[in-house]
């Protein structure tokens, strides 16, 4: 019987060389990345002007002022020295509360948290040293992205909303449950930045007399992302690309209803 003919699948050296060559799409992607990194580097050096995308229209990547990179943090000593105490901390409500930037302790020891959609959640003491999280939010504060929040002396929940400004929620008023927008702009009477908009309110502290001290991190507001919530990461990233100290410390007086800028020139005041 004559032997059967078999076909060889071995490629010629030329064919193997062609198949292993990168595709045009790969080359184009690599060139694009290279040009982007180069342009960004030149913008950081102040050689070229690089416009930033939404939500930073009209702004540009900038050169970080000289001297910033020379700064060295003060060594942590005494009660501020590094320690491992937090390694013993217990994670609560993991996988249930998404994006809460703080926690407020209520009048009866309950824990109050706001997730990234401005939903208000409550966890009550269970009597055994732990907490029971309510499955459903107890309130919804509308469109926005809450960051810092605390109770004021009257039991109102005050929220630094990075989209809207400073909010107050009547947490313990079972009848009204009012949501009040305390401030969105700096008052005309402020000696610094009068009339300017408050963008990216970040964190707050409340004095015993009810005065609210809070920060704004940058002049770029969060943008609604495809997941349906306002994304602070993109605003932060574009702010870093600007390379400018745009953070501020502000004060809201609940008696006069006025908002003043106390200090400015911080890199991403948090």
GROMACS .gro file of C-alpha atoms in nm, residues 65-73:
model
    9
   65UNK     CA    1   0.534   7.563   4.161
   66UNK     CA    2   0.897   7.530   4.258
   67UNK     CA    3   0.965   7.432   4.614
   68UNK     CA    4   0.670   7.195   4.647
   69UNK     CA    5   0.879   6.885   4.589
   70UNK     CA    6   1.134   7.001   4.846
   71UNK     CA    7   0.878   6.988   5.129
   72UNK     CA    8   0.940   6.723   5.393
   73UNK     CA    9   0.681   6.615   5.652
   0.00000   0.00000   0.00000
